[in-house]
């Protein structure tokens, strides 16, 4: 793999150096911060140069940044985010496309594109990102690094620009699982408690069916290795089996996550865009038309469905249970493909990808993506998820399963 420096990676909006406040469990580690998260004395762009120019410098670090500095980590820069974090492709109209070092002709994924690129290029040990419809998990998977979306609102979002509060959360991308675990346990304020061993691994049937055959084949060895673990039961299961509701992953996305996302984006940035009419990239502009044309009467049903899915999944999960599925159902598309000129490609990428990512999103589950496979050198991530607020169990279990899958 080619070596990239800070400039060649195209991952950063700004490069700086903030020393840790004191020694701690993250001593010796460096991190970067997605540019929708505040750094004291610096502008927060939200992926938009007009937004950056219209808003004052941050008066304080975001709380999540303070936690990492207090634990001994060093902050070295702010990374590119997709425009208003409303994308999963990582091709920024204002700041350019961060490199995907494992597949340089392909997108890094978004909206935490710069964070994934900075980690994958080896420029930082880990990076902060945010995730609504997959904005940590997808770029982590496409760039071949680890990423974690924690239980919803488990990490403080003070100092993080609002997006879709019903489904958005702060999380971490890291070069390996031990580093991910160290950083996440700081942010989660974890305590050393006894946790159950993994007992059941549920393969989410629809997620595998949505995936390209090459991805299914690439992950088959990992899944087979899980089945050889002692005292672990591996079972294929559908969303209907889990919830008892007549819903699919596609409806989980289209009737719940996407509706809430569309409605809440309007609350977060709609007024400012309407008043200021800022310059917008063509891809954001095309997507934002859905926000402007959205019938908000659909929001109540989406909220109720989201709550029902959360409650049913929570009632199903028992201690020791883990869900398993491909993080992204497609390989990283080539750069420049996901535009209005290729509407079928756009709809396929977003439709299938967000159907898979919606499972943890609406059920408020912690999810970790692990870079366990590849197709012709292009990274393929495998996701593990578990019950709400069982983040530390997921970290412990992921390490065990990582070791097992690495033997396949």
mmCIF file of C-alpha atoms in Angstrom:
data_model
loop_
_atom_site.group_PDB
_atom_site.id
_atom_site.type_symbol
_atom_site.label_atom_id
_atom_site.label_comp_id
_atom_site.label_asym_id
_atom_site.label_seq_id
_atom_site.Cartn_x
_atom_site.Cartn_y
_atom_site.Cartn_z
ATOM 1 C CA UNK A 1 0.000 0.000 0.000
ATOM 2 C CA UNK A 2 1.297 3.460 -0.914
ATOM 3 C CA UNK A 3 2.396 5.731 1.931
ATOM 4 C CA UNK A 4 0.437 8.962 2.384
ATOM 5 C CA UNK A 5 1.407 12.003 4.453
ATOM 6 C CA UNK A 6 -1.021 14.519 5.930
ATOM 7 C CA UNK A 7 -1.232 16.531 2.718
ATOM 8 C CA UNK A 8 -1.376 13.625 0.273
ATOM 9 C CA UNK A 9 -4.167 11.945 2.231
ATOM 10 C CA UNK A 10 -6.502 14.918 1.559
ATOM 11 C CA UNK A 11 -8.153 13.918 4.837
ATOM 12 C CA UNK A 12 -7.702 17.093 6.868
ATOM 13 C CA UNK A 13 -9.383 20.494 6.987
ATOM 14 C CA UNK A 14 -6.799 21.694 9.515
ATOM 15 C CA UNK A 15 -3.649 20.291 11.056
ATOM 16 C CA UNK A 16 -2.590 21.415 14.542
ATOM 17 C CA UNK A 17 -1.248 20.002 17.776
ATOM 18 C CA UNK A 18 -3.130 19.943 21.075
ATOM 19 C CA UNK A 19 -1.125 18.220 23.774
ATOM 20 C CA UNK A 20 -2.887 15.925 26.252
ATOM 21 C CA UNK A 21 -3.913 17.572 29.499
ATOM 22 C CA UNK A 22 -2.339 14.825 31.577
ATOM 23 C CA UNK A 23 -1.103 11.258 31.462
ATOM 24 C CA UNK A 24 -3.692 8.488 31.181
ATOM 25 C CA UNK A 25 -4.768 5.254 29.531
ATOM 26 C CA UNK A 26 -4.408 6.780 26.052
ATOM 27 C CA UNK A 27 -0.772 7.871 26.513
ATOM 28 C CA UNK A 28 1.133 7.842 23.235
ATOM 29 C CA UNK A 29 -1.958 7.802 21.014
ATOM 30 C CA UNK A 30 -2.915 10.531 18.545
ATOM 31 C CA UNK A 31 -6.387 11.314 17.242
ATOM 32 C CA UNK A 32 -8.232 13.528 14.788
ATOM 33 C CA UNK A 33 -11.696 15.043 14.998
ATOM 34 C CA UNK A 34 -14.443 15.102 12.370
ATOM 35 C CA UNK A 35 -15.253 18.682 11.431
ATOM 36 C CA UNK A 36 -18.741 18.728 12.872
ATOM 37 C CA UNK A 37 -17.219 18.491 16.374
ATOM 38 C CA UNK A 38 -15.953 21.606 18.154
ATOM 39 C CA UNK A 39 -12.323 22.391 18.918
ATOM 40 C CA UNK A 40 -11.808 25.476 21.080
ATOM 41 C CA UNK A 41 -10.659 28.541 19.134
ATOM 42 C CA UNK A 42 -11.300 26.945 15.733
ATOM 43 C CA UNK A 43 -14.097 27.068 13.229
ATOM 44 C CA UNK A 44 -16.390 24.083 12.721
ATOM 45 C CA UNK A 45 -17.266 23.733 9.039
ATOM 46 C CA UNK A 46 -19.962 21.042 9.167
ATOM 47 C CA UNK A 47 -18.575 20.081 5.746
ATOM 48 C CA UNK A 48 -19.707 23.435 4.333
ATOM 49 C CA UNK A 49 -17.454 26.446 3.713
ATOM 50 C CA UNK A 50 -20.416 28.887 3.858
ATOM 51 C CA UNK A 51 -21.381 27.473 7.281
ATOM 52 C CA UNK A 52 -17.782 27.822 8.483
ATOM 53 C CA UNK A 53 -17.618 31.446 7.304
ATOM 54 C CA UNK A 54 -20.956 32.368 8.891
ATOM 55 C CA UNK A 55 -20.343 30.994 12.403
ATOM 56 C CA UNK A 56 -17.930 32.002 15.173
ATOM 57 C CA UNK A 57 -15.018 29.968 16.436
ATOM 58 C CA UNK A 58 -15.890 27.391 19.082
ATOM 59 C CA UNK A 59 -15.574 28.680 22.646
ATOM 60 C CA UNK A 60 -14.944 25.200 24.091
ATOM 61 C CA UNK A 61 -13.813 21.764 23.043
ATOM 62 C CA UNK A 62 -16.633 19.271 22.665
ATOM 63 C CA UNK A 63 -16.942 17.135 25.795
ATOM 64 C CA UNK A 64 -15.822 13.995 23.920
ATOM 65 C CA UNK A 65 -12.614 15.780 22.868
ATOM 66 C CA UNK A 66 -11.957 16.877 26.458
ATOM 67 C CA UNK A 67 -12.346 13.275 27.648
ATOM 68 C CA UNK A 68 -9.660 12.052 25.256
ATOM 69 C CA UNK A 69 -7.234 14.865 26.117
ATOM 70 C CA UNK A 70 -7.733 14.143 29.809
ATOM 71 C CA UNK A 71 -6.906 10.477 29.155
ATOM 72 C CA UNK A 72 -3.515 11.219 27.599
ATOM 73 C CA UNK A 73 -4.260 11.361 23.853
ATOM 74 C CA UNK A 74 -2.927 14.086 21.540
ATOM 75 C CA UNK A 75 -5.218 15.824 19.018
ATOM 76 C CA UNK A 76 -3.569 16.581 15.663
ATOM 77 C CA UNK A 77 -6.271 17.951 13.399
ATOM 78 C CA UNK A 78 -9.808 18.243 12.058
ATOM 79 C CA UNK A 79 -10.901 15.912 9.289
ATOM 80 C CA UNK A 80 -13.136 16.412 6.279
ATOM 81 C CA UNK A 81 -16.835 15.614 6.632
ATOM 82 C CA UNK A 82 -19.432 15.336 3.913
ATOM 83 C CA UNK A 83 -21.558 18.445 3.462
ATOM 84 C CA UNK A 84 -23.726 18.808 6.581
ATOM 85 C CA UNK A 85 -22.814 15.110 7.157
ATOM 86 C CA UNK A 86 -25.683 14.216 4.819
ATOM 87 C CA UNK A 87 -23.983 11.584 2.659
ATOM 88 C CA UNK A 88 -22.369 8.163 2.662
ATOM 89 C CA UNK A 89 -19.961 8.692 -0.250
ATOM 90 C CA UNK A 90 -17.184 10.901 1.155
ATOM 91 C CA UNK A 91 -16.745 13.078 -1.944
ATOM 92 C CA UNK A 92 -16.780 16.628 -0.585
ATOM 93 C CA UNK A 93 -17.766 19.450 -2.944
ATOM 94 C CA UNK A 94 -15.923 22.013 -0.816
ATOM 95 C CA UNK A 95 -12.907 20.101 0.502
ATOM 96 C CA UNK A 96 -12.258 17.287 -1.969
ATOM 97 C CA UNK A 97 -12.249 13.521 -1.551
ATOM 98 C CA UNK A 98 -10.041 11.975 1.157
ATOM 99 C CA UNK A 99 -8.028 9.072 -0.172
ATOM 100 C CA UNK A 100 -9.051 5.496 0.431
ATOM 101 C CA UNK A 101 -5.513 4.083 0.687
ATOM 102 C CA UNK A 102 -6.630 0.458 0.257
ATOM 103 C CA UNK A 103 -8.479 1.338 -2.984
ATOM 104 C CA UNK A 104 -7.303 4.761 -4.209
ATOM 105 C CA UNK A 105 -9.624 4.807 -7.238
ATOM 106 C CA UNK A 106 -12.648 4.307 -4.981
ATOM 107 C CA UNK A 107 -14.563 6.443 -2.499
ATOM 108 C CA UNK A 108 -13.675 6.415 1.215
ATOM 109 C CA UNK A 109 -17.333 6.428 2.249
ATOM 110 C CA UNK A 110 -18.961 9.127 4.341
ATOM 111 C CA UNK A 111 -19.805 11.154 6.121
ATOM 112 C CA UNK A 112 -16.811 10.540 8.443
ATOM 113 C CA UNK A 113 -14.652 10.302 5.313
ATOM 114 C CA UNK A 114 -11.634 12.234 6.551
ATOM 115 C CA UNK A 115 -11.589 10.370 9.854
ATOM 116 C CA UNK A 116 -11.564 6.997 8.081
ATOM 117 C CA UNK A 117 -8.892 8.126 5.637
ATOM 118 C CA UNK A 118 -6.630 9.570 8.343
ATOM 119 C CA UNK A 119 -6.766 6.299 10.277
ATOM 120 C CA UNK A 120 -6.376 4.083 7.201
ATOM 121 C CA UNK A 121 -3.370 6.124 6.041
ATOM 122 C CA UNK A 122 -1.717 5.594 9.438
ATOM 123 C CA UNK A 123 -1.656 9.321 10.234
ATOM 124 C CA UNK A 124 -3.514 8.935 13.549
ATOM 125 C CA UNK A 125 -4.203 6.022 15.850
ATOM 126 C CA UNK A 126 -7.913 6.773 16.003
ATOM 127 C CA UNK A 127 -10.419 9.459 15.064
ATOM 128 C CA UNK A 128 -13.747 10.763 16.254
ATOM 129 C CA UNK A 129 -16.706 10.536 13.900
ATOM 130 C CA UNK A 130 -20.480 10.674 14.032
ATOM 131 C CA UNK A 131 -22.970 8.109 12.771
ATOM 132 C CA UNK A 132 -26.636 8.368 11.819
ATOM 133 C CA UNK A 133 -27.264 6.114 8.828
ATOM 134 C CA UNK A 134 -23.801 4.534 8.818
ATOM 135 C CA UNK A 135 -21.434 7.508 8.735
ATOM 136 C CA UNK A 136 -18.806 5.750 10.885
ATOM 137 C CA UNK A 137 -19.498 2.142 9.967
ATOM 138 C CA UNK A 138 -19.515 2.558 6.180
ATOM 139 C CA UNK A 139 -16.258 4.536 5.763
ATOM 140 C CA UNK A 140 -14.563 2.237 8.278
ATOM 141 C CA UNK A 141 -15.649 -0.774 6.234
ATOM 142 C CA UNK A 142 -14.734 0.724 2.852
ATOM 143 C CA UNK A 143 -11.301 1.869 4.069
ATOM 144 C CA UNK A 144 -10.465 -1.328 5.949
ATOM 145 C CA UNK A 145 -10.336 -0.038 9.538
ATOM 146 C CA UNK A 146 -12.290 -0.689 12.739
ATOM 147 C CA UNK A 147 -15.233 1.517 13.636
ATOM 148 C CA UNK A 148 -17.800 1.631 16.405
ATOM 149 C CA UNK A 149 -21.195 3.217 16.660
ATOM 150 C CA UNK A 150 -22.076 3.021 20.386
ATOM 151 C CA UNK A 151 -25.515 2.781 21.954
ATOM 152 C CA UNK A 152 -27.501 5.876 21.114
ATOM 153 C CA UNK A 153 -26.521 8.870 23.301
ATOM 154 C CA UNK A 154 -24.121 6.791 25.395
ATOM 155 C CA UNK A 155 -21.382 9.353 24.580
ATOM 156 C CA UNK A 156 -21.858 13.064 25.266
ATOM 157 C CA UNK A 157 -22.831 15.084 22.195
ATOM 158 C CA UNK A 158 -22.197 18.475 23.812
ATOM 159 C CA UNK A 159 -20.185 20.478 21.300
ATOM 160 C CA UNK A 160 -21.283 18.308 18.357
ATOM 161 C CA UNK A 161 -23.394 19.998 15.684
ATOM 162 C CA UNK A 162 -26.937 18.571 15.609
ATOM 163 C CA UNK A 163 -28.076 16.369 12.740
ATOM 164 C CA UNK A 164 -30.757 13.769 13.493
ATOM 165 C CA UNK A 165 -30.919 13.390 17.291
ATOM 166 C CA UNK A 166 -33.239 10.375 17.235
ATOM 167 C CA UNK A 167 -30.570 8.264 15.528
ATOM 168 C CA UNK A 168 -27.221 10.161 15.539
ATOM 169 C CA UNK A 169 -24.320 9.445 17.875
ATOM 170 C CA UNK A 170 -20.586 10.065 18.361
ATOM 171 C CA UNK A 171 -18.214 7.148 17.815
ATOM 172 C CA UNK A 172 -14.662 6.130 16.943
ATOM 173 C CA UNK A 173 -12.661 4.781 14.014
ATOM 174 C CA UNK A 174 -9.323 3.114 14.814
ATOM 175 C CA UNK A 175 -6.402 1.315 13.202
ATOM 176 C CA UNK A 176 -7.060 -1.863 15.175
ATOM 177 C CA UNK A 177 -9.459 -3.305 17.709
ATOM 178 C CA UNK A 178 -7.305 -2.826 20.850
ATOM 179 C CA UNK A 179 -6.943 0.903 20.093
ATOM 180 C CA UNK A 180 -10.660 1.166 19.350
ATOM 181 C CA UNK A 181 -11.413 -0.488 22.681
ATOM 182 C CA UNK A 182 -9.093 1.812 24.642
ATOM 183 C CA UNK A 183 -10.579 4.978 23.156
ATOM 184 C CA UNK A 184 -14.181 3.818 23.380
ATOM 185 C CA UNK A 185 -13.882 2.803 27.038
ATOM 186 C CA UNK A 186 -12.741 6.337 27.864
ATOM 187 C CA UNK A 187 -15.698 7.871 26.048
ATOM 188 C CA UNK A 188 -18.126 5.320 27.509
ATOM 189 C CA UNK A 189 -16.790 5.933 31.032
ATOM 190 C CA UNK A 190 -16.481 2.167 31.370
ATOM 191 C CA UNK A 191 -16.001 0.251 34.609
ATOM 192 C CA UNK A 192 -14.476 -3.185 35.038
ATOM 193 C CA UNK A 193 -17.472 -5.441 35.578
ATOM 194 C CA UNK A 194 -18.024 -9.141 34.965
ATOM 195 C CA UNK A 195 -19.697 -9.731 31.608
ATOM 196 C CA UNK A 196 -21.160 -12.901 30.103
ATOM 197 C CA UNK A 197 -19.373 -14.864 27.390
ATOM 198 C CA UNK A 198 -20.865 -14.882 23.910
ATOM 199 C CA UNK A 199 -23.523 -17.597 23.637
ATOM 200 C CA UNK A 200 -25.521 -16.935 20.478
ATOM 201 C CA UNK A 201 -24.415 -15.398 17.187
ATOM 202 C CA UNK A 202 -27.423 -14.481 15.067
ATOM 203 C CA UNK A 203 -26.659 -14.061 11.361
ATOM 204 C CA UNK A 204 -29.037 -11.361 10.108
ATOM 205 C CA UNK A 205 -30.516 -13.129 7.095
ATOM 206 C CA UNK A 206 -31.742 -10.114 5.070
ATOM 207 C CA UNK A 207 -28.448 -8.268 5.473
ATOM 208 C CA UNK A 208 -26.543 -11.178 3.935
ATOM 209 C CA UNK A 209 -29.141 -11.458 1.165
ATOM 210 C CA UNK A 210 -28.775 -7.744 0.351
ATOM 211 C CA UNK A 211 -25.002 -8.122 -0.018
ATOM 212 C CA UNK A 212 -23.271 -8.718 -3.324
ATOM 213 C CA UNK A 213 -22.380 -12.411 -3.858
ATOM 214 C CA UNK A 214 -18.667 -11.560 -3.745
ATOM 215 C CA UNK A 215 -19.118 -10.042 -0.277
ATOM 216 C CA UNK A 216 -21.096 -13.044 0.925
ATOM 217 C CA UNK A 217 -18.318 -15.330 -0.303
ATOM 218 C CA UNK A 218 -15.581 -13.182 1.245
ATOM 219 C CA UNK A 219 -17.220 -13.311 4.665
ATOM 220 C CA UNK A 220 -18.185 -16.982 4.578
ATOM 221 C CA UNK A 221 -14.895 -18.148 6.080
ATOM 222 C CA UNK A 222 -15.235 -15.784 9.052
ATOM 223 C CA UNK A 223 -18.784 -16.932 9.688
ATOM 224 C CA UNK A 224 -17.784 -20.584 9.415
ATOM 225 C CA UNK A 225 -15.014 -20.024 11.940
ATOM 226 C CA UNK A 226 -17.527 -18.609 14.435
ATOM 227 C CA UNK A 227 -19.424 -21.886 14.201
ATOM 228 C CA UNK A 228 -16.353 -23.775 15.438
ATOM 229 C CA UNK A 229 -16.161 -21.852 18.690
ATOM 230 C CA UNK A 230 -16.972 -23.967 21.756
ATOM 231 C CA UNK A 231 -20.245 -23.243 23.544
ATOM 232 C CA UNK A 232 -21.363 -20.789 20.827
ATOM 233 C CA UNK A 233 -24.516 -21.301 18.793
ATOM 234 C CA UNK A 234 -24.634 -19.741 15.298
ATOM 235 C CA UNK A 235 -28.138 -19.283 13.871
ATOM 236 C CA UNK A 236 -29.565 -17.490 10.838
ATOM 237 C CA UNK A 237 -32.434 -15.158 11.756
ATOM 238 C CA UNK A 238 -34.683 -12.579 10.106
ATOM 239 C CA UNK A 239 -35.841 -9.212 11.385
ATOM 240 C CA UNK A 240 -39.372 -10.627 11.570
ATOM 241 C CA UNK A 241 -38.089 -13.458 13.780
ATOM 242 C CA UNK A 242 -36.515 -10.898 16.113
ATOM 243 C CA UNK A 243 -39.352 -8.380 16.307
ATOM 244 C CA UNK A 244 -42.511 -10.323 15.549
ATOM 245 C CA UNK A 245 -43.456 -7.421 13.265
ATOM 246 C CA UNK A 246 -44.144 -7.557 9.543
ATOM 247 C CA UNK A 247 -41.122 -5.437 8.680
ATOM 248 C CA UNK A 248 -38.019 -5.918 6.559
ATOM 249 C CA UNK A 249 -34.666 -4.164 6.697
ATOM 250 C CA UNK A 250 -35.720 -2.062 3.719
ATOM 251 C CA UNK A 251 -38.879 -0.891 5.504
ATOM 252 C CA UNK A 252 -36.839 -0.380 8.678
ATOM 253 C CA UNK A 253 -34.848 2.141 6.649
ATOM 254 C CA UNK A 254 -37.510 3.637 4.403
ATOM 255 C CA UNK A 255 -40.324 3.880 6.967
ATOM 256 C CA UNK A 256 -38.300 4.689 10.080
ATOM 257 C CA UNK A 257 -34.679 5.797 9.787
ATOM 258 C CA UNK A 258 -34.894 7.778 6.541
ATOM 259 C CA UNK A 259 -38.111 9.503 7.604
ATOM 260 C CA UNK A 260 -36.663 10.593 10.947
ATOM 261 C CA UNK A 261 -33.401 11.640 9.328
ATOM 262 C CA UNK A 262 -35.190 13.752 6.726
ATOM 263 C CA UNK A 263 -37.466 15.426 9.269
ATOM 264 C CA UNK A 264 -34.783 16.155 11.836
ATOM 265 C CA UNK A 265 -32.255 17.520 9.329
ATOM 266 C CA UNK A 266 -34.840 20.163 8.493
ATOM 267 C CA UNK A 267 -34.977 21.146 12.162
ATOM 268 C CA UNK A 268 -31.182 21.182 12.465
ATOM 269 C CA UNK A 269 -30.169 23.219 9.418
ATOM 270 C CA UNK A 270 -33.297 24.054 7.421
ATOM 271 C CA UNK A 271 -33.842 27.501 8.872
ATOM 272 C CA UNK A 272 -30.239 28.558 8.322
ATOM 273 C CA UNK A 273 -30.234 27.293 4.729
ATOM 274 C CA UNK A 274 -33.550 28.996 3.979
ATOM 275 C CA UNK A 275 -32.410 32.335 5.430
ATOM 276 C CA UNK A 276 -28.914 32.329 3.931
ATOM 277 C CA UNK A 277 -29.256 30.399 0.648
ATOM 278 C CA UNK A 278 -25.614 29.263 0.844
ATOM 279 C CA UNK A 279 -23.631 27.730 -1.978
ATOM 280 C CA UNK A 280 -24.261 23.980 -2.023
ATOM 281 C CA UNK A 281 -22.640 21.050 -3.758
ATOM 282 C CA UNK A 282 -24.766 19.325 -6.420
ATOM 283 C CA UNK A 283 -25.028 16.030 -4.541
ATOM 284 C CA UNK A 284 -26.114 17.734 -1.309
ATOM 285 C CA UNK A 285 -28.529 19.925 -3.214
ATOM 286 C CA UNK A 286 -30.133 16.904 -4.865
ATOM 287 C CA UNK A 287 -30.499 15.125 -1.523
ATOM 288 C CA UNK A 288 -31.757 18.210 0.283
ATOM 289 C CA UNK A 289 -34.683 18.503 -2.131
ATOM 290 C CA UNK A 290 -36.098 15.483 -0.321
ATOM 291 C CA UNK A 291 -35.934 17.481 2.909
ATOM 292 C CA UNK A 292 -37.671 20.492 1.358
ATOM 293 C CA UNK A 293 -40.417 18.354 -0.169
ATOM 294 C CA UNK A 294 -40.911 16.126 2.850
ATOM 295 C CA UNK A 295 -44.411 15.637 4.256
ATOM 296 C CA UNK A 296 -43.832 16.028 7.992
ATOM 297 C CA UNK A 297 -47.091 14.267 8.800
ATOM 298 C CA UNK A 298 -45.173 11.012 8.199
ATOM 299 C CA UNK A 299 -42.892 11.720 11.144
ATOM 300 C CA UNK A 300 -45.236 10.528 13.894
ATOM 301 C CA UNK A 301 -45.641 7.083 12.356
ATOM 302 C CA UNK A 302 -41.873 6.826 11.892
ATOM 303 C CA UNK A 303 -41.239 7.711 15.530
ATOM 304 C CA UNK A 304 -43.749 5.112 16.672
ATOM 305 C CA UNK A 305 -42.246 2.446 14.390
ATOM 306 C CA UNK A 306 -38.752 3.284 15.595
ATOM 307 C CA UNK A 307 -39.864 2.920 19.200
ATOM 308 C CA UNK A 308 -41.609 -0.371 18.469
ATOM 309 C CA UNK A 309 -38.498 -1.766 16.770
ATOM 310 C CA UNK A 310 -36.298 -0.654 19.653
ATOM 311 C CA UNK A 311 -38.629 -2.253 22.213
ATOM 312 C CA UNK A 312 -38.990 -5.531 20.284
ATOM 313 C CA UNK A 313 -35.254 -5.920 19.680
ATOM 314 C CA UNK A 314 -34.521 -5.073 23.319
ATOM 315 C CA UNK A 315 -37.019 -7.708 24.460
ATOM 316 C CA UNK A 316 -35.426 -10.317 22.186
ATOM 317 C CA UNK A 317 -31.770 -9.847 23.175
ATOM 318 C CA UNK A 318 -30.461 -11.901 26.075
ATOM 319 C CA UNK A 319 -27.047 -11.719 27.793
ATOM 320 C CA UNK A 320 -24.459 -13.272 25.516
ATOM 321 C CA UNK A 321 -26.348 -12.547 22.254
ATOM 322 C CA UNK A 322 -24.615 -10.986 19.236
ATOM 323 C CA UNK A 323 -25.945 -10.109 15.784
ATOM 324 C CA UNK A 324 -23.635 -10.531 12.793
ATOM 325 C CA UNK A 325 -23.920 -9.212 9.201
ATOM 326 C CA UNK A 326 -21.950 -7.491 6.413
ATOM 327 C CA UNK A 327 -21.290 -3.865 7.332
ATOM 328 C CA UNK A 328 -21.782 -2.684 3.755
ATOM 329 C CA UNK A 329 -23.586 -4.804 1.156
ATOM 330 C CA UNK A 330 -21.493 -3.399 -1.697
ATOM 331 C CA UNK A 331 -17.810 -2.845 -2.412
ATOM 332 C CA UNK A 332 -16.596 0.759 -2.331
ATOM 333 C CA UNK A 333 -17.872 2.374 -5.562
ATOM 334 C CA UNK A 334 -15.400 4.098 -7.824
ATOM 335 C CA UNK A 335 -14.970 7.833 -7.352
ATOM 336 C CA UNK A 336 -17.342 10.012 -9.346
ATOM 337 C CA UNK A 337 -19.954 7.288 -9.869
ATOM 338 C CA UNK A 338 -22.479 8.355 -7.215
ATOM 339 C CA UNK A 339 -23.837 11.452 -8.952
ATOM 340 C CA UNK A 340 -27.133 12.528 -10.432
ATOM 341 C CA UNK A 341 -25.943 11.262 -13.811
ATOM 342 C CA UNK A 342 -26.008 7.725 -12.405
ATOM 343 C CA UNK A 343 -29.246 7.765 -10.463
ATOM 344 C CA UNK A 344 -29.676 3.986 -10.535
ATOM 345 C CA UNK A 345 -26.225 3.524 -8.951
ATOM 346 C CA UNK A 346 -27.016 6.126 -6.294
ATOM 347 C CA UNK A 347 -30.360 4.554 -5.404
ATOM 348 C CA UNK A 348 -28.863 1.058 -5.263
ATOM 349 C CA UNK A 349 -25.917 2.120 -3.073
ATOM 350 C CA UNK A 350 -28.007 4.107 -0.605
ATOM 351 C CA UNK A 351 -31.017 1.804 -0.645
ATOM 352 C CA UNK A 352 -29.145 -1.396 0.170
ATOM 353 C CA UNK A 353 -26.519 0.182 2.406
ATOM 354 C CA UNK A 354 -28.934 2.093 4.610
ATOM 355 C CA UNK A 355 -31.252 -0.925 4.833
ATOM 356 C CA UNK A 356 -28.392 -2.760 6.547
ATOM 357 C CA UNK A 357 -27.217 0.162 8.707
ATOM 358 C CA UNK A 358 -30.771 0.976 9.809
ATOM 359 C CA UNK A 359 -30.924 -2.121 12.014
ATOM 360 C CA UNK A 360 -28.568 -0.774 14.682
ATOM 361 C CA UNK A 361 -29.705 2.790 14.024
ATOM 362 C CA UNK A 362 -33.363 2.385 14.883
ATOM 363 C CA UNK A 363 -32.760 -0.255 17.564
ATOM 364 C CA UNK A 364 -30.157 2.039 19.239
ATOM 365 C CA UNK A 365 -27.659 -0.820 19.304
ATOM 366 C CA UNK A 366 -23.890 -0.624 19.617
ATOM 367 C CA UNK A 367 -22.221 -1.929 16.451
ATOM 368 C CA UNK A 368 -18.579 -2.613 15.594
ATOM 369 C CA UNK A 369 -17.285 -3.161 12.079
ATOM 370 C CA UNK A 370 -14.142 -5.254 11.687
ATOM 371 C CA UNK A 371 -11.951 -5.361 8.537
ATOM 372 C CA UNK A 372 -11.980 -9.136 8.237
ATOM 373 C CA UNK A 373 -12.144 -9.754 4.489
ATOM 374 C CA UNK A 374 -11.430 -8.383 1.039
ATOM 375 C CA UNK A 375 -12.444 -8.843 -2.581
ATOM 376 C CA UNK A 376 -9.603 -8.295 -5.056
ATOM 377 C CA UNK A 377 -7.822 -6.215 -2.436
ATOM 378 C CA UNK A 378 -10.873 -4.054 -1.668
ATOM 379 C CA UNK A 379 -11.792 -4.101 2.047
ATOM 380 C CA UNK A 380 -14.938 -5.818 3.284
ATOM 381 C CA UNK A 381 -16.172 -5.228 6.839
ATOM 382 C CA UNK A 382 -18.120 -7.610 9.077
ATOM 383 C CA UNK A 383 -20.367 -6.063 11.722
ATOM 384 C CA UNK A 384 -21.198 -7.275 15.198
ATOM 385 C CA UNK A 385 -24.013 -5.710 17.228
ATOM 386 C CA UNK A 386 -25.641 -6.436 20.554
ATOM 387 C CA UNK A 387 -28.187 -5.122 23.025
ATOM 388 C CA UNK A 388 -28.668 -1.474 23.900
ATOM 389 C CA UNK A 389 -26.082 -0.264 26.452
ATOM 390 C CA UNK A 390 -24.110 -3.501 26.197
ATOM 391 C CA UNK A 391 -21.176 -1.692 24.564
ATOM 392 C CA UNK A 392 -18.446 -3.149 26.765
ATOM 393 C CA UNK A 393 -19.714 -6.684 26.207
ATOM 394 C CA UNK A 394 -19.543 -6.003 22.471
ATOM 395 C CA UNK A 395 -15.953 -4.768 22.749
ATOM 396 C CA UNK A 396 -14.935 -7.854 24.737
ATOM 397 C CA UNK A 397 -16.739 -10.215 22.381
ATOM 398 C CA UNK A 398 -15.410 -8.541 19.239
ATOM 399 C CA UNK A 399 -11.854 -9.178 20.358
ATOM 400 C CA UNK A 400 -12.576 -12.879 20.863
ATOM 401 C CA UNK A 401 -14.368 -13.207 17.525
ATOM 402 C CA UNK A 402 -11.657 -11.176 15.774
ATOM 403 C CA UNK A 403 -9.079 -13.667 16.949
ATOM 404 C CA UNK A 404 -11.250 -16.544 15.763
ATOM 405 C CA UNK A 405 -12.056 -15.029 12.354
ATOM 406 C CA UNK A 406 -8.407 -14.136 11.745
ATOM 407 C CA UNK A 407 -7.673 -17.872 11.736
ATOM 408 C CA UNK A 408 -10.016 -18.487 8.803
#
